[in-house]
Amino acid sequence: MRKPIIYILLFVLFLMLVLIRVFEYELFYDPYLLFFKNDYLHIDSPRREIFKLTMYTTLRYVLNSGISLGIIYLFFKDKSILKFSAAVFGLAYVILIALFLYFVIHPRQEDYYLFFNFRRFLIQPILLLLLMPAFYYYKLKQ
């Protein structure tokens, strides 16, 4: 692909990540968005519909992961890196959703901070921020 097209596609993909974040209240059911904006260490867990929350969290993770995989592919143009990234995203989802469900089903105030950080990996493209420098360094060393 030509460089200008790649830059435009990367811009569009990063813009999509930003738009998911900007419109998170309108797009996703997540009572924890407001909960964690307040003094969550001193209040009780919000009322929630576990199935609906899990489905919307999964949807958000899939959207962020798909966009992130597109960004990784456009940056490195290497299918082995793309496959490895997809495996990392898949494995991370299984582990993180299990932890997420544990904290949602068994809310305890002393676990809120830990829950906040595990949840962050599901709803934000943090894995992209971790994988990009690692792959860049890997490519430099080849």
PDB file of C-alpha atoms in Angstrom:
ATOM      1  CA  MET A   1       0.000   0.000   0.000  1.00  0.00           C
ATOM      2  CA  ARG A   2       1.085   3.552  -0.580  1.00  0.00           C
ATOM      3  CA  LYS A   3       2.239   5.614   2.401  1.00  0.00           C
ATOM      4  CA  PRO A   4      -0.537   8.265   2.323  1.00  0.00           C
ATOM      5  CA  ILE A   5      -3.229   5.588   2.343  1.00  0.00           C
ATOM      6  CA  ILE A   6      -1.573   3.843   5.288  1.00  0.00           C
ATOM      7  CA  TYR A   7      -1.374   7.119   7.231  1.00  0.00           C
ATOM      8  CA  ILE A   8      -5.024   7.868   6.533  1.00  0.00           C
ATOM      9  CA  LEU A   9      -6.073   4.365   7.629  1.00  0.00           C
ATOM     10  CA  LEU A  10      -3.995   4.659  10.817  1.00  0.00           C
ATOM     11  CA  PHE A  11      -5.555   8.031  11.546  1.00  0.00           C
ATOM     12  CA  VAL A  12      -9.049   6.593  11.027  1.00  0.00           C
ATOM     13  CA  LEU A  13      -8.316   3.615  13.299  1.00  0.00           C
ATOM     14  CA  PHE A  14      -6.901   5.812  16.076  1.00  0.00           C
ATOM     15  CA  LEU A  15      -9.890   8.121  15.655  1.00  0.00           C
ATOM     16  CA  MET A  16     -12.189   5.118  16.091  1.00  0.00           C
ATOM     17  CA  LEU A  17     -10.455   4.275  19.398  1.00  0.00           C
ATOM     18  CA  VAL A  18     -10.955   7.863  20.525  1.00  0.00           C
ATOM     19  CA  LEU A  19     -14.618   7.842  19.483  1.00  0.00           C
ATOM     20  CA  ILE A  20     -15.261   4.639  21.435  1.00  0.00           C
ATOM     21  CA  ARG A  21     -13.882   6.387  24.503  1.00  0.00           C
ATOM     22  CA  VAL A  22     -15.721   9.668  23.896  1.00  0.00           C
ATOM     23  CA  PHE A  23     -19.101   8.007  23.362  1.00  0.00           C
ATOM     24  CA  GLU A  24     -18.705   5.248  25.972  1.00  0.00           C
ATOM     25  CA  TYR A  25     -21.738   6.424  27.957  1.00  0.00           C
ATOM     26  CA  GLU A  26     -23.988   6.318  24.901  1.00  0.00           C
ATOM     27  CA  LEU A  27     -22.636   3.100  23.369  1.00  0.00           C
ATOM     28  CA  PHE A  28     -22.134   0.776  26.332  1.00  0.00           C
ATOM     29  CA  TYR A  29     -23.997  -0.291  29.433  1.00  0.00           C
ATOM     30  CA  ASP A  30     -21.519   0.085  32.283  1.00  0.00           C
ATOM     31  CA  PRO A  31     -22.632   1.264  35.730  1.00  0.00           C
ATOM     32  CA  TYR A  32     -18.985   1.188  36.789  1.00  0.00           C
ATOM     33  CA  LEU A  33     -18.145   4.194  34.601  1.00  0.00           C
ATOM     34  CA  LEU A  34     -19.775   6.570  37.083  1.00  0.00           C
ATOM     35  CA  PHE A  35     -18.908   4.418  40.071  1.00  0.00           C
ATOM     36  CA  PHE A  36     -15.172   4.729  39.453  1.00  0.00           C
ATOM     37  CA  LYS A  37     -15.417   8.467  38.789  1.00  0.00           C
ATOM     38  CA  ASN A  38     -16.663   8.967  42.346  1.00  0.00           C
ATOM     39  CA  ASP A  39     -15.041   8.103  45.659  1.00  0.00           C
ATOM     40  CA  TYR A  40     -15.468   4.388  44.958  1.00  0.00           C
ATOM     41  CA  LEU A  41     -13.271   3.206  47.812  1.00  0.00           C
ATOM     42  CA  HIS A  42     -15.909   4.343  50.305  1.00  0.00           C
ATOM     43  CA  ILE A  43     -19.224   3.430  48.642  1.00  0.00           C
ATOM     44  CA  ASP A  44     -21.023   0.202  47.811  1.00  0.00           C
ATOM     45  CA  SER A  45     -20.900  -1.449  44.414  1.00  0.00           C
ATOM     46  CA  PRO A  46     -23.594  -0.175  42.007  1.00  0.00           C
ATOM     47  CA  ARG A  47     -26.615  -2.207  40.968  1.00  0.00           C
ATOM     48  CA  ARG A  48     -25.891  -4.035  37.750  1.00  0.00           C
ATOM     49  CA  GLU A  49     -27.208  -6.603  35.315  1.00  0.00           C
ATOM     50  CA  ILE A  50     -24.330  -9.082  35.137  1.00  0.00           C
ATOM     51  CA  PHE A  51     -25.146 -10.636  31.748  1.00  0.00           C
ATOM     52  CA  LYS A  52     -25.751  -7.274  30.074  1.00  0.00           C
ATOM     53  CA  LEU A  53     -22.605  -5.804  31.633  1.00  0.00           C
ATOM     54  CA  THR A  54     -20.534  -8.786  30.489  1.00  0.00           C
ATOM     55  CA  MET A  55     -21.873  -8.598  26.933  1.00  0.00           C
ATOM     56  CA  TYR A  56     -21.230  -4.854  26.612  1.00  0.00           C
ATOM     57  CA  THR A  57     -17.769  -5.207  28.132  1.00  0.00           C
ATOM     58  CA  THR A  58     -17.042  -8.020  25.671  1.00  0.00           C
ATOM     59  CA  LEU A  59     -18.318  -5.901  22.787  1.00  0.00           C
ATOM     60  CA  ARG A  60     -16.075  -3.030  23.814  1.00  0.00           C
ATOM     61  CA  TYR A  61     -13.088  -5.359  24.153  1.00  0.00           C
ATOM     62  CA  VAL A  62     -13.750  -6.879  20.711  1.00  0.00           C
ATOM     63  CA  LEU A  63     -14.060  -3.431  19.100  1.00  0.00           C
ATOM     64  CA  ASN A  64     -10.868  -2.156  20.744  1.00  0.00           C
ATOM     65  CA  SER A  65      -9.015  -5.387  19.935  1.00  0.00           C
ATOM     66  CA  GLY A  66     -10.093  -5.429  16.294  1.00  0.00           C
ATOM     67  CA  ILE A  67      -9.044  -1.828  15.809  1.00  0.00           C
ATOM     68  CA  SER A  68      -5.784  -2.483  17.665  1.00  0.00           C
ATOM     69  CA  LEU A  69      -5.016  -5.480  15.448  1.00  0.00           C
ATOM     70  CA  GLY A  70      -5.628  -3.299  12.402  1.00  0.00           C
ATOM     71  CA  ILE A  71      -3.199  -0.704  13.739  1.00  0.00           C
ATOM     72  CA  ILE A  72      -0.572  -3.347  14.489  1.00  0.00           C
ATOM     73  CA  TYR A  73      -0.899  -4.817  11.012  1.00  0.00           C
ATOM     74  CA  LEU A  74      -0.632  -1.430   9.292  1.00  0.00           C
ATOM     75  CA  PHE A  75       2.431  -0.504  11.347  1.00  0.00           C
ATOM     76  CA  PHE A  76       4.385  -3.730  10.921  1.00  0.00           C
ATOM     77  CA  LYS A  77       2.834  -5.482   7.873  1.00  0.00           C
ATOM     78  CA  ASP A  78       3.824  -8.829   9.351  1.00  0.00           C
ATOM     79  CA  LYS A  79       1.264 -11.628   9.582  1.00  0.00           C
ATOM     80  CA  SER A  80       3.234 -13.483  12.263  1.00  0.00           C
ATOM     81  CA  ILE A  81       3.080 -10.404  14.502  1.00  0.00           C
ATOM     82  CA  LEU A  82      -0.626 -10.112  13.750  1.00  0.00           C
ATOM     83  CA  LYS A  83      -1.252 -13.762  14.668  1.00  0.00           C
ATOM     84  CA  PHE A  84       0.766 -13.450  17.864  1.00  0.00           C
ATOM     85  CA  SER A  85      -1.120 -10.267  18.775  1.00  0.00           C
ATOM     86  CA  ALA A  86      -4.466 -11.951  18.144  1.00  0.00           C
ATOM     87  CA  ALA A  87      -3.400 -14.823  20.419  1.00  0.00           C
ATOM     88  CA  VAL A  88      -2.347 -12.356  23.118  1.00  0.00           C
ATOM     89  CA  PHE A  89      -5.671 -10.517  22.845  1.00  0.00           C
ATOM     90  CA  GLY A  90      -7.589 -13.800  22.975  1.00  0.00           C
ATOM     91  CA  LEU A  91      -5.695 -15.161  25.979  1.00  0.00           C
ATOM     92  CA  ALA A  92      -5.909 -11.813  27.757  1.00  0.00           C
ATOM     93  CA  TYR A  93      -9.671 -11.748  27.222  1.00  0.00           C
ATOM     94  CA  VAL A  94     -10.165 -15.178  28.769  1.00  0.00           C
ATOM     95  CA  ILE A  95      -8.088 -14.286  31.834  1.00  0.00           C
ATOM     96  CA  LEU A  96      -9.421 -10.749  32.255  1.00  0.00           C
ATOM     97  CA  ILE A  97     -13.106 -11.613  31.790  1.00  0.00           C
ATOM     98  CA  ALA A  98     -12.797 -14.362  34.402  1.00  0.00           C
ATOM     99  CA  LEU A  99     -11.286 -11.890  36.878  1.00  0.00           C
ATOM    100  CA  PHE A 100     -13.840  -9.258  35.878  1.00  0.00           C
ATOM    101  CA  LEU A 101     -16.739 -11.637  36.531  1.00  0.00           C
ATOM    102  CA  TYR A 102     -15.284 -12.658  39.879  1.00  0.00           C
ATOM    103  CA  PHE A 103     -15.127  -9.025  41.002  1.00  0.00           C
ATOM    104  CA  VAL A 104     -18.600  -8.234  39.619  1.00  0.00           C
ATOM    105  CA  ILE A 105     -20.216 -11.247  41.277  1.00  0.00           C
ATOM    106  CA  HIS A 106     -18.305 -10.913  44.567  1.00  0.00           C
ATOM    107  CA  PRO A 107     -17.878  -7.167  45.137  1.00  0.00           C
ATOM    108  CA  ARG A 108     -15.822  -6.249  48.182  1.00  0.00           C
ATOM    109  CA  GLN A 109     -14.638  -2.752  48.980  1.00  0.00           C
ATOM    110  CA  GLU A 110     -11.081  -3.892  49.602  1.00  0.00           C
ATOM    111  CA  ASP A 111     -10.959  -5.281  46.026  1.00  0.00           C
ATOM    112  CA  TYR A 112     -12.316  -2.198  44.233  1.00  0.00           C
ATOM    113  CA  TYR A 113      -8.907  -0.809  43.288  1.00  0.00           C
ATOM    114  CA  LEU A 114      -7.757  -4.145  41.890  1.00  0.00           C
ATOM    115  CA  PHE A 115     -11.060  -4.513  40.031  1.00  0.00           C
ATOM    116  CA  PHE A 116     -10.676  -0.996  38.625  1.00  0.00           C
ATOM    117  CA  ASN A 117      -7.310  -1.912  37.109  1.00  0.00           C
ATOM    118  CA  PHE A 118      -8.386  -5.293  35.666  1.00  0.00           C
ATOM    119  CA  ARG A 119     -11.481  -3.664  34.176  1.00  0.00           C
ATOM    120  CA  ARG A 120      -9.309  -0.987  32.597  1.00  0.00           C
ATOM    121  CA  PHE A 121      -7.520  -3.639  30.504  1.00  0.00           C
ATOM    122  CA  LEU A 122     -10.895  -4.805  29.166  1.00  0.00           C
ATOM    123  CA  ILE A 123     -12.381  -1.440  28.260  1.00  0.00           C
ATOM    124  CA  GLN A 124      -9.311   0.475  27.081  1.00  0.00           C
ATOM    125  CA  PRO A 125      -6.738  -0.435  24.409  1.00  0.00           C
ATOM    126  CA  ILE A 126      -3.913  -0.817  26.928  1.00  0.00           C
ATOM    127  CA  LEU A 127      -2.625  -3.996  25.278  1.00  0.00           C
ATOM    128  CA  LEU A 128      -2.002  -1.972  22.116  1.00  0.00           C
ATOM    129  CA  LEU A 129       0.125   0.438  24.130  1.00  0.00           C
ATOM    130  CA  LEU A 130       2.106  -2.492  25.528  1.00  0.00           C
ATOM    131  CA  LEU A 131       2.522  -4.443  22.290  1.00  0.00           C
ATOM    132  CA  MET A 132       3.508  -1.603  19.934  1.00  0.00           C
ATOM    133  CA  PRO A 133       6.836  -0.750  21.624  1.00  0.00           C
ATOM    134  CA  ALA A 134       7.610  -4.447  22.120  1.00  0.00           C
ATOM    135  CA  PHE A 135       7.122  -5.219  18.428  1.00  0.00           C
ATOM    136  CA  TYR A 136       9.025  -2.111  17.415  1.00  0.00           C
ATOM    137  CA  TYR A 137      11.967  -3.204  19.547  1.00  0.00           C
ATOM    138  CA  TYR A 138      11.655  -6.733  18.134  1.00  0.00           C
ATOM    139  CA  LYS A 139      11.793  -5.373  14.572  1.00  0.00           C
ATOM    140  CA  LEU A 140      14.853  -3.254  15.410  1.00  0.00           C
ATOM    141  CA  LYS A 141      16.691  -6.312  16.724  1.00  0.00           C
ATOM    142  CA  GLN A 142      15.978  -8.407  13.589  1.00  0.00           C
TER     143      GLN A 142
END
